């Protein structure tokens, strides 16, 4: 009975037992070779295991069986992007956008952030995803402290936890009661560290939505903050059903949630441009500097990592990009090739990748006239402090578009490596611009591909200019607002107090500007 094996596969996946999950999905398709849903789930599980070739194979088999299966077309394009397989790229993007305009469910909201430049398309796509809920309101209960609750699947070793851990420690416990709700299943040292910063911590991974709603209600939470959005292991249904009188989307998902019951999203004037506010269903909390929280006590390993250890040529100009490979588009990669061919002794240093991804990148480079020996792949660092130290070997970080560096951008700036970014239209595209503005390095923000190219080549051909801009970055790191966790926490708390007071006084929801 194939559905039994399929259901067992889903359960094993939810328990992070990926190989057992694969075995059950395979058994299901052995019994029923026309089981589209099982092939689709097989593709997702292989993707989570970073076995991209097998993922693509399973998705394509599902496509043979049902070309209109929900979210399948987007999954195929996304896995191809993860492999840097750009065949029919532009055509696929246009077709996906057309499907979205025709209200077809073809791309998940998370995948949409890296596929589409337009915030309007991102909104239309996201609105197709969640179950429609009517607006539900609830009242505040007057008490001495404002109760805030953070929900995340990423309180473990993860980019989100690196960004927000210091802020959680700094919350004023005289004004706020701070709760943590953990939606994930991974347990590690980072989880233990973050767990101890909350007044109360709840592991709700195995609780149903109804159970979580009841728990939050019993605790009289005033403001619920979603740090996960539509990313992995999300539980957006909790917010869609309204668990608290005030609900805020923050950090984990760089776009609108499209949820009727999500009251606010935390941004800034760089990531959410005034003209693009209409593409957000939430009201905007505009932070005064960057929306991105940071850890100003982050340590860089004192380990002296050398180019030799990393397998890089000693006399090279190192252009790096440690963003995930799915963020690299053919358009941006073509620009990088042009930059490398214009800067002698320059190399491109990328994240480690599955063999198929490496092969695709190297073959594409050769076709476009770049010697493939100029592309290097780093090994995964054992810990975050080593990862930061390794960054310091780079001369310039080349950002991606339309999904810019987020936590990776912060890591680069902490390590003192300048980033050249391309300002765009969407929240996800402008995060790096927000970081650079907040650290007063606006000269690294470009507005078109030509300007991006000129800036990179100018720096690459002038070691004195690289030294000067690194010197300025180091100076600004110490004095500018981006890496000031105490100031950020104060601004964030002011935002929470403002929306609380507005709700308490029965004022209409409106954008909030924190000065």
Short mmCIF file of C-alpha atoms in Angstrom, two decimals:
data_model
loop_
_atom_site.label_atom_id
_atom_site.label_comp_id
_atom_site.label_asym_id
_atom_site.label_seq_id
_atom_site.Cartn_x
_atom_site.Cartn_y
_atom_site.Cartn_z
CA UNK A 1 0.00 0.00 0.00
CA UNK A 2 2.12 2.88 -1.37
CA UNK A 3 0.52 5.76 0.64
CA UNK A 4 1.60 4.11 3.90
CA UNK A 5 5.24 4.20 2.83
CA UNK A 6 4.78 7.77 1.61
CA UNK A 7 3.39 8.85 5.00
CA UNK A 8 6.23 7.09 6.82
CA UNK A 9 8.65 8.99 4.56
CA UNK A 10 7.07 12.31 5.55
CA UNK A 11 7.31 11.43 9.26
CA UNK A 12 10.98 10.42 8.99
CA UNK A 13 11.73 13.66 7.14
CA UNK A 14 10.06 15.68 9.91
CA UNK A 15 12.28 13.84 12.40
CA UNK A 16 15.38 14.80 10.34
CA UNK A 17 15.99 11.15 9.45
CA UNK A 18 16.64 11.88 5.81
CA UNK A 19 18.01 8.53 4.64
CA UNK A 20 15.13 6.60 6.25
CA UNK A 21 12.78 9.08 4.57
CA UNK A 22 14.40 8.40 1.18
CA UNK A 23 14.04 4.64 1.68
CA UNK A 24 10.30 4.95 2.33
CA UNK A 25 9.69 7.29 -0.62
CA UNK A 26 11.58 4.88 -2.88
CA UNK A 27 9.44 2.00 -1.64
CA UNK A 28 6.33 4.07 -2.37
CA UNK A 29 7.37 4.73 -5.99
CA UNK A 30 8.43 1.11 -6.45
CA UNK A 31 4.89 0.10 -5.56
CA UNK A 32 3.33 2.93 -7.59
CA UNK A 33 5.58 4.25 -10.39
CA UNK A 34 3.00 6.99 -11.11
CA UNK A 35 3.09 8.44 -7.57
CA UNK A 36 3.79 12.11 -8.38
CA UNK A 37 3.61 13.29 -4.76
CA UNK A 38 6.20 10.71 -3.65
CA UNK A 39 8.62 11.71 -6.44
CA UNK A 40 8.16 15.38 -5.47
CA UNK A 41 8.87 14.64 -1.78
CA UNK A 42 11.84 12.49 -2.81
CA UNK A 43 13.21 15.50 -4.70
CA UNK A 44 12.77 17.77 -1.68
CA UNK A 45 14.51 15.31 0.66
CA UNK A 46 17.45 14.83 -1.70
CA UNK A 47 17.69 18.64 -1.95
CA UNK A 48 17.85 18.91 1.85
CA UNK A 49 20.67 16.33 1.80
CA UNK A 50 22.43 18.45 -0.87
CA UNK A 51 22.25 15.58 -3.36
CA UNK A 52 21.20 17.95 -6.12
CA UNK A 53 21.60 15.56 -9.08
CA UNK A 54 19.25 13.04 -7.48
CA UNK A 55 16.87 15.82 -6.46
CA UNK A 56 16.67 17.12 -10.02
CA UNK A 57 16.11 13.59 -11.33
CA UNK A 58 13.19 13.00 -8.92
CA UNK A 59 11.60 16.39 -9.76
CA UNK A 60 11.87 15.75 -13.50
CA UNK A 61 10.21 12.35 -13.04
CA UNK A 62 7.35 14.08 -11.20
CA UNK A 63 7.11 16.58 -14.08
CA UNK A 64 6.72 13.71 -16.57
CA UNK A 65 3.74 12.48 -14.55
CA UNK A 66 2.05 15.84 -13.89
CA UNK A 67 3.24 19.10 -15.48
CA UNK A 68 0.80 21.14 -13.38
CA UNK A 69 1.76 19.70 -9.98
CA UNK A 70 1.87 22.60 -7.45
CA UNK A 71 5.30 24.17 -6.85
CA UNK A 72 7.08 21.65 -9.07
CA UNK A 73 8.24 24.06 -11.80
CA UNK A 74 9.78 26.38 -9.22
CA UNK A 75 11.43 23.46 -7.42
CA UNK A 76 13.10 22.40 -10.68
CA UNK A 77 14.36 25.90 -11.47
CA UNK A 78 15.57 26.32 -7.88
CA UNK A 79 17.48 23.01 -7.83
CA UNK A 80 19.03 23.93 -11.18
CA UNK A 81 20.11 27.25 -9.64
CA UNK A 82 21.64 25.36 -6.70
CA UNK A 83 23.64 23.39 -9.28
CA UNK A 84 24.46 26.55 -11.31
CA UNK A 85 22.74 24.84 -14.26
CA UNK A 86 21.54 27.89 -16.19
CA UNK A 87 20.16 26.27 -19.33
CA UNK A 88 16.93 28.09 -20.35
CA UNK A 89 17.30 30.34 -17.28
CA UNK A 90 15.70 33.52 -18.67
CA UNK A 91 12.94 31.56 -20.41
CA UNK A 92 12.12 29.68 -17.18
CA UNK A 93 11.93 32.90 -15.14
CA UNK A 94 9.57 34.51 -17.67
CA UNK A 95 7.35 31.39 -17.70
CA UNK A 96 7.23 31.29 -13.89
CA UNK A 97 6.29 34.97 -13.73
CA UNK A 98 3.52 34.38 -16.30
CA UNK A 99 2.18 31.46 -14.25
CA UNK A 100 2.15 33.60 -11.11
CA UNK A 101 0.25 36.38 -12.89
CA UNK A 102 -2.25 33.68 -13.92
CA UNK A 103 -2.50 32.71 -10.20
CA UNK A 104 -0.84 29.31 -10.57
CA UNK A 105 1.09 27.91 -7.60
CA UNK A 106 4.51 27.29 -9.13
CA UNK A 107 7.11 28.78 -6.73
CA UNK A 108 7.28 28.81 -2.93
CA UNK A 109 7.67 32.27 -1.33
CA UNK A 110 11.21 31.42 -0.17
CA UNK A 111 12.34 30.38 -3.66
CA UNK A 112 10.69 33.49 -5.09
CA UNK A 113 13.10 35.79 -3.22
CA UNK A 114 16.05 34.52 -5.25
CA UNK A 115 14.22 34.08 -8.57
CA UNK A 116 12.41 37.39 -9.02
CA UNK A 117 13.67 40.97 -8.91
CA UNK A 118 10.20 42.50 -8.75
CA UNK A 119 8.61 43.03 -5.29
CA UNK A 120 5.25 43.03 -7.05
CA UNK A 121 5.82 39.51 -8.42
CA UNK A 122 7.12 38.40 -5.00
CA UNK A 123 3.91 39.67 -3.38
CA UNK A 124 1.62 38.03 -5.96
CA UNK A 125 3.52 34.78 -5.56
CA UNK A 126 3.45 34.83 -1.76
CA UNK A 127 -0.30 35.56 -1.65
CA UNK A 128 -0.92 32.27 -3.49
CA UNK A 129 0.88 30.19 -0.85
CA UNK A 130 -0.84 30.38 2.58
CA UNK A 131 -4.37 29.31 3.35
CA UNK A 132 -6.55 32.43 3.33
CA UNK A 133 -7.60 33.52 6.83
CA UNK A 134 -9.88 36.37 7.77
CA UNK A 135 -8.47 39.20 9.87
CA UNK A 136 -8.70 38.25 13.53
CA UNK A 137 -8.18 40.76 16.33
CA UNK A 138 -7.43 40.24 20.00
CA UNK A 139 -6.95 42.64 22.90
CA UNK A 140 -4.01 43.37 25.16
CA UNK A 141 -4.19 42.47 28.83
CA UNK A 142 -2.81 45.25 31.03
CA UNK A 143 0.24 44.18 33.06
CA UNK A 144 3.53 45.53 34.43
CA UNK A 145 5.78 44.27 31.63
CA UNK A 146 5.25 43.84 27.90
CA UNK A 147 5.47 40.16 27.05
CA UNK A 148 7.30 39.46 23.80
CA UNK A 149 7.78 36.02 22.27
CA UNK A 150 10.28 35.10 19.56
CA UNK A 151 9.43 32.14 17.32
CA UNK A 152 12.20 30.47 15.35
CA UNK A 153 13.35 27.14 13.92
CA UNK A 154 16.90 28.55 13.96
CA UNK A 155 17.90 29.14 17.57
CA UNK A 156 20.58 26.50 16.90
CA UNK A 157 23.84 27.02 14.95
CA UNK A 158 22.42 29.13 12.13
CA UNK A 159 22.81 32.54 10.46
CA UNK A 160 19.69 33.89 12.23
CA UNK A 161 21.02 32.96 15.67
CA UNK A 162 24.38 34.62 14.94
CA UNK A 163 22.59 37.85 14.03
CA UNK A 164 20.14 38.03 16.94
CA UNK A 165 21.81 36.25 19.90
CA UNK A 166 23.35 39.43 21.40
CA UNK A 167 20.06 41.36 21.07
CA UNK A 168 18.22 38.67 23.03
CA UNK A 169 20.79 38.99 25.83
CA UNK A 170 20.45 42.79 25.97
CA UNK A 171 16.66 43.06 26.28
CA UNK A 172 15.64 45.19 29.28
CA UNK A 173 14.08 42.64 31.63
CA UNK A 174 12.61 45.46 33.74
CA UNK A 175 10.35 46.42 30.81
CA UNK A 176 9.97 43.13 28.95
CA UNK A 177 9.21 39.52 29.72
CA UNK A 178 10.96 37.62 26.91
CA UNK A 179 9.93 34.14 25.78
CA UNK A 180 11.45 31.85 23.17
CA UNK A 181 9.50 29.30 21.14
CA UNK A 182 11.71 26.80 19.34
CA UNK A 183 10.21 25.31 16.18
CA UNK A 184 13.27 23.28 15.14
CA UNK A 185 14.64 19.90 16.17
CA UNK A 186 18.41 20.43 16.02
CA UNK A 187 20.18 20.52 19.40
CA UNK A 188 23.65 22.01 19.81
CA UNK A 189 25.72 24.39 21.95
CA UNK A 190 24.27 27.50 20.27
CA UNK A 191 20.77 26.37 21.23
CA UNK A 192 21.82 25.99 24.86
CA UNK A 193 23.41 29.45 24.82
CA UNK A 194 20.33 31.16 23.34
CA UNK A 195 17.89 29.14 25.45
CA UNK A 196 19.37 30.69 28.61
CA UNK A 197 18.77 34.27 27.44
CA UNK A 198 14.97 33.92 27.65
CA UNK A 199 12.82 34.28 30.75
CA UNK A 200 10.96 31.20 29.54
CA UNK A 201 11.84 28.82 26.71
CA UNK A 202 9.50 26.35 25.02
CA UNK A 203 10.44 23.59 22.62
CA UNK A 204 7.23 23.35 20.57
CA UNK A 205 8.58 21.34 17.64
CA UNK A 206 6.23 18.43 18.34
CA UNK A 207 3.18 20.49 19.31
CA UNK A 208 0.25 21.08 16.97
CA UNK A 209 -0.73 24.57 15.86
CA UNK A 210 -3.80 24.43 18.14
CA UNK A 211 -1.64 23.45 21.14
CA UNK A 212 0.80 26.30 20.45
CA UNK A 213 -2.01 28.84 20.05
CA UNK A 214 -3.43 27.76 23.42
CA UNK A 215 -0.01 27.94 25.11
CA UNK A 216 0.70 31.45 23.79
CA UNK A 217 -2.78 32.60 24.83
CA UNK A 218 -2.37 31.13 28.35
CA UNK A 219 0.91 33.03 28.70
CA UNK A 220 -0.79 36.32 27.67
CA UNK A 221 1.85 37.14 25.08
CA UNK A 222 1.46 40.73 23.82
CA UNK A 223 3.82 40.73 20.82
CA UNK A 224 4.71 37.61 18.85
CA UNK A 225 7.78 37.91 16.59
CA UNK A 226 8.24 35.49 13.70
CA UNK A 227 11.92 34.96 12.84
CA UNK A 228 11.24 32.19 10.32
CA UNK A 229 8.66 33.35 7.76
CA UNK A 230 8.47 30.78 4.96
CA UNK A 231 11.97 29.38 5.46
CA UNK A 232 12.70 25.79 6.43
CA UNK A 233 10.71 24.28 9.35
CA UNK A 234 8.41 27.31 9.46
CA UNK A 235 5.05 27.23 11.23
CA UNK A 236 3.44 30.23 9.55
CA UNK A 237 0.00 28.83 10.46
CA UNK A 238 0.59 30.01 14.05
CA UNK A 239 0.68 33.62 12.83
CA UNK A 240 -1.91 33.12 10.12
CA UNK A 241 -4.34 32.08 12.87
CA UNK A 242 -3.12 34.93 15.15
CA UNK A 243 -1.47 33.79 18.36
CA UNK A 244 -1.01 37.26 19.89
CA UNK A 245 -2.64 40.72 19.81
CA UNK A 246 0.39 42.08 17.91
CA UNK A 247 2.41 40.08 15.38
CA UNK A 248 5.70 41.07 13.74
CA UNK A 249 7.72 39.53 10.89
CA UNK A 250 11.45 39.98 11.47
CA UNK A 251 14.82 38.93 10.04
CA UNK A 252 14.34 35.35 8.78
CA UNK A 253 12.27 36.10 5.68
CA UNK A 254 13.24 39.15 3.61
CA UNK A 255 9.87 39.85 2.02
CA UNK A 256 6.20 40.26 2.75
CA UNK A 257 4.42 37.31 4.38
CA UNK A 258 1.11 38.21 2.72
CA UNK A 259 -0.69 37.13 5.92
CA UNK A 260 -3.81 39.09 6.88
CA UNK A 261 -2.93 38.68 10.57
CA UNK A 262 0.73 39.76 10.34
CA UNK A 263 0.61 43.36 11.58
CA UNK A 264 4.16 44.61 11.01
CA UNK A 265 7.43 43.82 9.28
CA UNK A 266 10.74 45.23 10.53
CA UNK A 267 12.73 46.95 7.79
CA UNK A 268 14.50 50.20 6.99
CA UNK A 269 14.36 52.84 4.28
CA UNK A 270 16.98 51.04 2.21
CA UNK A 271 15.39 47.58 2.08
CA UNK A 272 11.78 48.77 1.71
CA UNK A 273 11.75 51.74 -0.60
CA UNK A 274 8.91 54.23 -0.15
CA UNK A 275 7.53 53.46 -3.63
CA UNK A 276 7.48 49.72 -2.86
CA UNK A 277 5.52 49.85 0.43
CA UNK A 278 2.36 48.94 -1.53
CA UNK A 279 3.84 45.48 -2.14
CA UNK A 280 3.79 44.66 1.58
CA UNK A 281 0.62 43.54 3.35
CA UNK A 282 2.18 44.48 6.70
CA UNK A 283 2.78 47.97 8.06
CA UNK A 284 6.47 48.81 8.15
CA UNK A 285 8.56 49.41 11.26
CA UNK A 286 11.39 51.54 9.87
CA UNK A 287 14.55 51.11 11.93
CA UNK A 288 16.80 54.22 11.94
CA UNK A 289 19.98 52.57 10.61
CA UNK A 290 19.79 49.02 9.28
CA UNK A 291 17.01 46.57 10.11
CA UNK A 292 19.72 43.91 10.53
CA UNK A 293 20.64 43.08 14.14
CA UNK A 294 24.32 42.31 14.75
CA UNK A 295 26.60 40.99 17.45
CA UNK A 296 29.22 43.61 18.33
CA UNK A 297 31.12 41.20 20.57
CA UNK A 298 31.62 38.65 17.81
CA UNK A 299 35.12 37.15 18.03
CA UNK A 300 37.31 36.36 15.03
CA UNK A 301 39.59 33.36 15.45
CA UNK A 302 43.21 34.27 16.18
CA UNK A 303 44.26 31.32 14.08
CA UNK A 304 46.52 32.60 11.28
CA UNK A 305 44.89 31.11 8.20
CA UNK A 306 47.11 31.44 5.12
CA UNK A 307 46.43 31.43 1.40
CA UNK A 308 48.63 28.36 1.17
CA UNK A 309 46.40 26.46 3.63
CA UNK A 310 43.35 27.40 1.58
CA UNK A 311 45.05 26.46 -1.67
CA UNK A 312 45.01 30.03 -3.02
CA UNK A 313 47.87 31.57 -5.04
CA UNK A 314 50.02 33.78 -2.80
CA UNK A 315 50.25 36.76 -5.19
CA UNK A 316 46.58 36.74 -6.24
CA UNK A 317 43.88 39.40 -6.00
CA UNK A 318 41.06 37.48 -4.31
CA UNK A 319 37.50 38.28 -5.32
CA UNK A 320 35.22 36.17 -3.16
CA UNK A 321 31.53 35.38 -2.81
CA UNK A 322 30.46 33.12 0.04
CA UNK A 323 26.74 33.39 -0.72
CA UNK A 324 24.84 30.16 -1.39
CA UNK A 325 25.18 29.02 -5.00
CA UNK A 326 21.46 29.31 -5.74
CA UNK A 327 21.90 33.10 -5.44
CA UNK A 328 24.32 33.18 -8.39
CA UNK A 329 22.58 34.02 -11.67
CA UNK A 330 24.11 33.71 -15.15
CA UNK A 331 23.95 37.50 -15.49
CA UNK A 332 25.97 38.15 -12.34
CA UNK A 333 28.41 35.32 -13.11
CA UNK A 334 29.04 36.73 -16.60
CA UNK A 335 29.88 40.03 -14.93
CA UNK A 336 32.33 38.30 -12.59
CA UNK A 337 34.04 36.64 -15.57
CA UNK A 338 34.37 40.06 -17.23
CA UNK A 339 35.87 41.48 -14.00
CA UNK A 340 38.38 38.62 -13.65
CA UNK A 341 39.47 39.01 -17.26
CA UNK A 342 40.08 42.72 -16.58
CA UNK A 343 42.18 42.25 -13.42
CA UNK A 344 45.52 40.44 -13.75
CA UNK A 345 46.28 37.68 -11.24
CA UNK A 346 42.72 37.83 -9.92
CA UNK A 347 40.84 34.72 -8.82
CA UNK A 348 37.28 33.94 -7.77
CA UNK A 349 36.84 32.22 -4.40
CA UNK A 350 33.47 30.54 -3.81
CA UNK A 351 31.80 28.35 -1.22
CA UNK A 352 32.41 24.64 -1.40
CA UNK A 353 29.90 22.86 -3.60
CA UNK A 354 28.61 19.49 -4.69
CA UNK A 355 30.68 18.06 -7.57
CA UNK A 356 27.95 18.67 -10.16
CA UNK A 357 27.77 22.37 -9.16
CA UNK A 358 31.55 22.76 -9.41
CA UNK A 359 31.59 21.06 -12.80
CA UNK A 360 28.79 23.28 -14.15
CA UNK A 361 30.56 26.46 -12.98
CA UNK A 362 33.91 25.41 -14.42
CA UNK A 363 32.46 24.32 -17.76
CA UNK A 364 30.42 27.54 -18.03
CA UNK A 365 33.53 29.61 -17.27
CA UNK A 366 35.52 27.98 -20.03
CA UNK A 367 32.70 28.47 -22.54
CA UNK A 368 32.67 32.17 -21.63
CA UNK A 369 36.44 32.56 -22.05
CA UNK A 370 37.73 32.32 -18.48
CA UNK A 371 40.50 29.93 -17.50
CA UNK A 372 38.75 27.59 -15.04
CA UNK A 373 41.93 27.33 -12.95
CA UNK A 374 41.12 30.84 -11.67
CA UNK A 375 38.07 29.57 -9.75
CA UNK A 376 38.60 28.15 -6.25
CA UNK A 377 36.24 26.55 -3.76
CA UNK A 378 36.69 26.90 -0.02
CA UNK A 379 36.25 24.09 2.48
CA UNK A 380 33.58 24.37 5.16
CA UNK A 381 34.93 25.93 8.37
CA UNK A 382 34.63 24.00 11.62
CA UNK A 383 33.21 26.99 13.49
CA UNK A 384 32.01 30.55 12.91
CA UNK A 385 35.13 32.22 14.32
CA UNK A 386 37.34 30.33 11.83
CA UNK A 387 34.89 31.20 9.06
CA UNK A 388 35.38 34.91 9.86
CA UNK A 389 39.16 34.55 9.98
CA UNK A 390 39.15 32.87 6.58
CA UNK A 391 37.23 35.83 5.12
CA UNK A 392 40.25 38.02 5.82
CA UNK A 393 42.19 36.38 2.99
CA UNK A 394 39.83 38.01 0.49
CA UNK A 395 40.40 41.43 -1.06
CA UNK A 396 36.87 42.19 -2.27
CA UNK A 397 33.52 40.44 -1.81
CA UNK A 398 31.40 40.44 -4.99
CA UNK A 399 27.71 40.39 -4.08
CA UNK A 400 24.89 38.58 -5.88
CA UNK A 401 21.62 39.93 -7.29
CA UNK A 402 18.57 39.74 -7.00
CA UNK A 403 19.28 38.06 -3.63
CA UNK A 404 22.12 39.88 -1.90
CA UNK A 405 24.37 38.85 0.98
CA UNK A 406 22.56 38.96 4.33
CA UNK A 407 24.36 37.31 7.27
CA UNK A 408 27.25 36.58 4.88
CA UNK A 409 27.47 40.32 4.25
CA UNK A 410 27.72 40.96 7.99
CA UNK A 411 30.45 38.32 8.27
CA UNK A 412 32.43 39.96 5.49
CA UNK A 413 32.21 43.40 7.12
CA UNK A 414 33.20 41.99 10.53
CA UNK A 415 36.24 40.45 8.84
CA UNK A 416 37.09 43.81 7.25
CA UNK A 417 36.41 42.78 3.63
CA UNK A 418 34.66 45.42 1.46
CA UNK A 419 31.56 44.30 -0.47
CA UNK A 420 30.50 45.60 -3.86
CA UNK A 421 26.73 45.28 -4.06
CA UNK A 422 24.07 46.08 -6.64
CA UNK A 423 21.07 47.99 -5.30
CA UNK A 424 17.77 46.65 -6.62
CA UNK A 425 14.04 46.82 -6.01
CA UNK A 426 13.26 44.10 -3.47
CA UNK A 427 13.91 43.72 0.25
CA UNK A 428 16.04 40.60 -0.35
CA UNK A 429 18.11 42.44 -2.97
CA UNK A 430 18.84 45.50 -0.81
CA UNK A 431 19.99 43.96 2.48
CA UNK A 432 23.67 44.43 1.63
CA UNK A 433 22.99 48.06 0.60
CA UNK A 434 21.37 48.55 4.02
CA UNK A 435 24.47 47.18 5.78
CA UNK A 436 26.85 49.35 3.76
CA UNK A 437 24.79 52.49 4.34
CA UNK A 438 24.70 51.83 8.10
CA UNK A 439 28.46 51.45 8.24
CA UNK A 440 28.93 54.55 6.03
CA UNK A 441 30.46 52.69 3.07
CA UNK A 442 27.99 54.02 0.49
CA UNK A 443 30.69 54.17 -2.19
CA UNK A 444 30.43 50.36 -2.46
CA UNK A 445 26.72 50.48 -3.39
CA UNK A 446 26.24 50.44 -7.16
CA UNK A 447 23.03 51.02 -9.14
CA UNK A 448 23.78 49.18 -12.39
CA UNK A 449 26.02 46.45 -13.81
CA UNK A 450 28.37 48.92 -15.51
CA UNK A 451 29.03 50.76 -12.23
CA UNK A 452 29.50 47.42 -10.41
CA UNK A 453 32.08 46.34 -13.03
CA UNK A 454 33.98 49.66 -12.92
CA UNK A 455 34.13 49.64 -9.12
CA UNK A 456 35.42 46.04 -8.95
CA UNK A 457 38.03 46.54 -11.67
CA UNK A 458 39.21 49.83 -10.15
CA UNK A 459 39.78 48.17 -6.77
CA UNK A 460 41.20 44.97 -8.27
CA UNK A 461 43.84 46.90 -10.21
CA UNK A 462 44.90 49.11 -7.32
CA UNK A 463 46.16 47.45 -4.14
CA UNK A 464 46.53 50.87 -2.48
CA UNK A 465 42.83 51.58 -2.97
CA UNK A 466 41.94 48.17 -1.49
CA UNK A 467 44.16 48.96 1.53
CA UNK A 468 42.54 52.40 1.97
CA UNK A 469 38.98 51.08 1.77
CA UNK A 470 39.80 48.26 4.21
CA UNK A 471 41.29 50.85 6.57
CA UNK A 472 38.11 52.95 6.36
CA UNK A 473 35.95 49.85 6.91
CA UNK A 474 37.93 48.90 10.02
CA UNK A 475 37.57 52.43 11.39
CA UNK A 476 33.83 52.57 10.65
CA UNK A 477 33.29 49.15 12.20
CA UNK A 478 34.26 50.68 15.54
CA UNK A 479 32.35 53.97 15.28
CA UNK A 480 29.25 53.50 13.08
CA UNK A 481 25.84 52.26 14.23
CA UNK A 482 25.73 48.91 12.39
CA UNK A 483 27.80 47.04 14.98
CA UNK A 484 26.29 48.62 18.09
CA UNK A 485 24.10 45.93 19.64
CA UNK A 486 23.09 48.07 22.63
CA UNK A 487 21.81 50.90 20.41
CA UNK A 488 20.02 48.43 18.14
CA UNK A 489 18.28 46.76 21.08
CA UNK A 490 17.16 50.14 22.43
CA UNK A 491 15.70 51.08 19.01
CA UNK A 492 13.99 47.70 18.70
CA UNK A 493 12.47 48.03 22.16
CA UNK A 494 11.25 51.53 21.28
CA UNK A 495 9.51 50.00 18.29
CA UNK A 496 7.85 47.35 20.43
CA UNK A 497 6.72 49.99 22.97
CA UNK A 498 5.29 52.17 20.17
CA UNK A 499 3.21 49.41 18.59
CA UNK A 500 2.09 48.29 22.06
CA UNK A 501 0.95 51.81 23.01
CA UNK A 502 -0.83 52.26 19.68
CA UNK A 503 -2.70 49.01 20.21
CA UNK A 504 -3.48 49.88 23.81
CA UNK A 505 -4.95 53.23 22.66
CA UNK A 506 -6.97 51.53 19.89
CA UNK A 507 -5.14 53.45 17.16
CA UNK A 508 -5.24 52.25 13.57
CA UNK A 509 -2.21 50.27 12.34
CA UNK A 510 0.28 52.54 10.62
CA UNK A 511 3.93 52.63 9.62
CA UNK A 512 6.29 53.26 12.53
CA UNK A 513 9.45 55.36 12.18
CA UNK A 514 12.08 54.93 14.89
CA UNK A 515 14.41 57.92 15.14
#
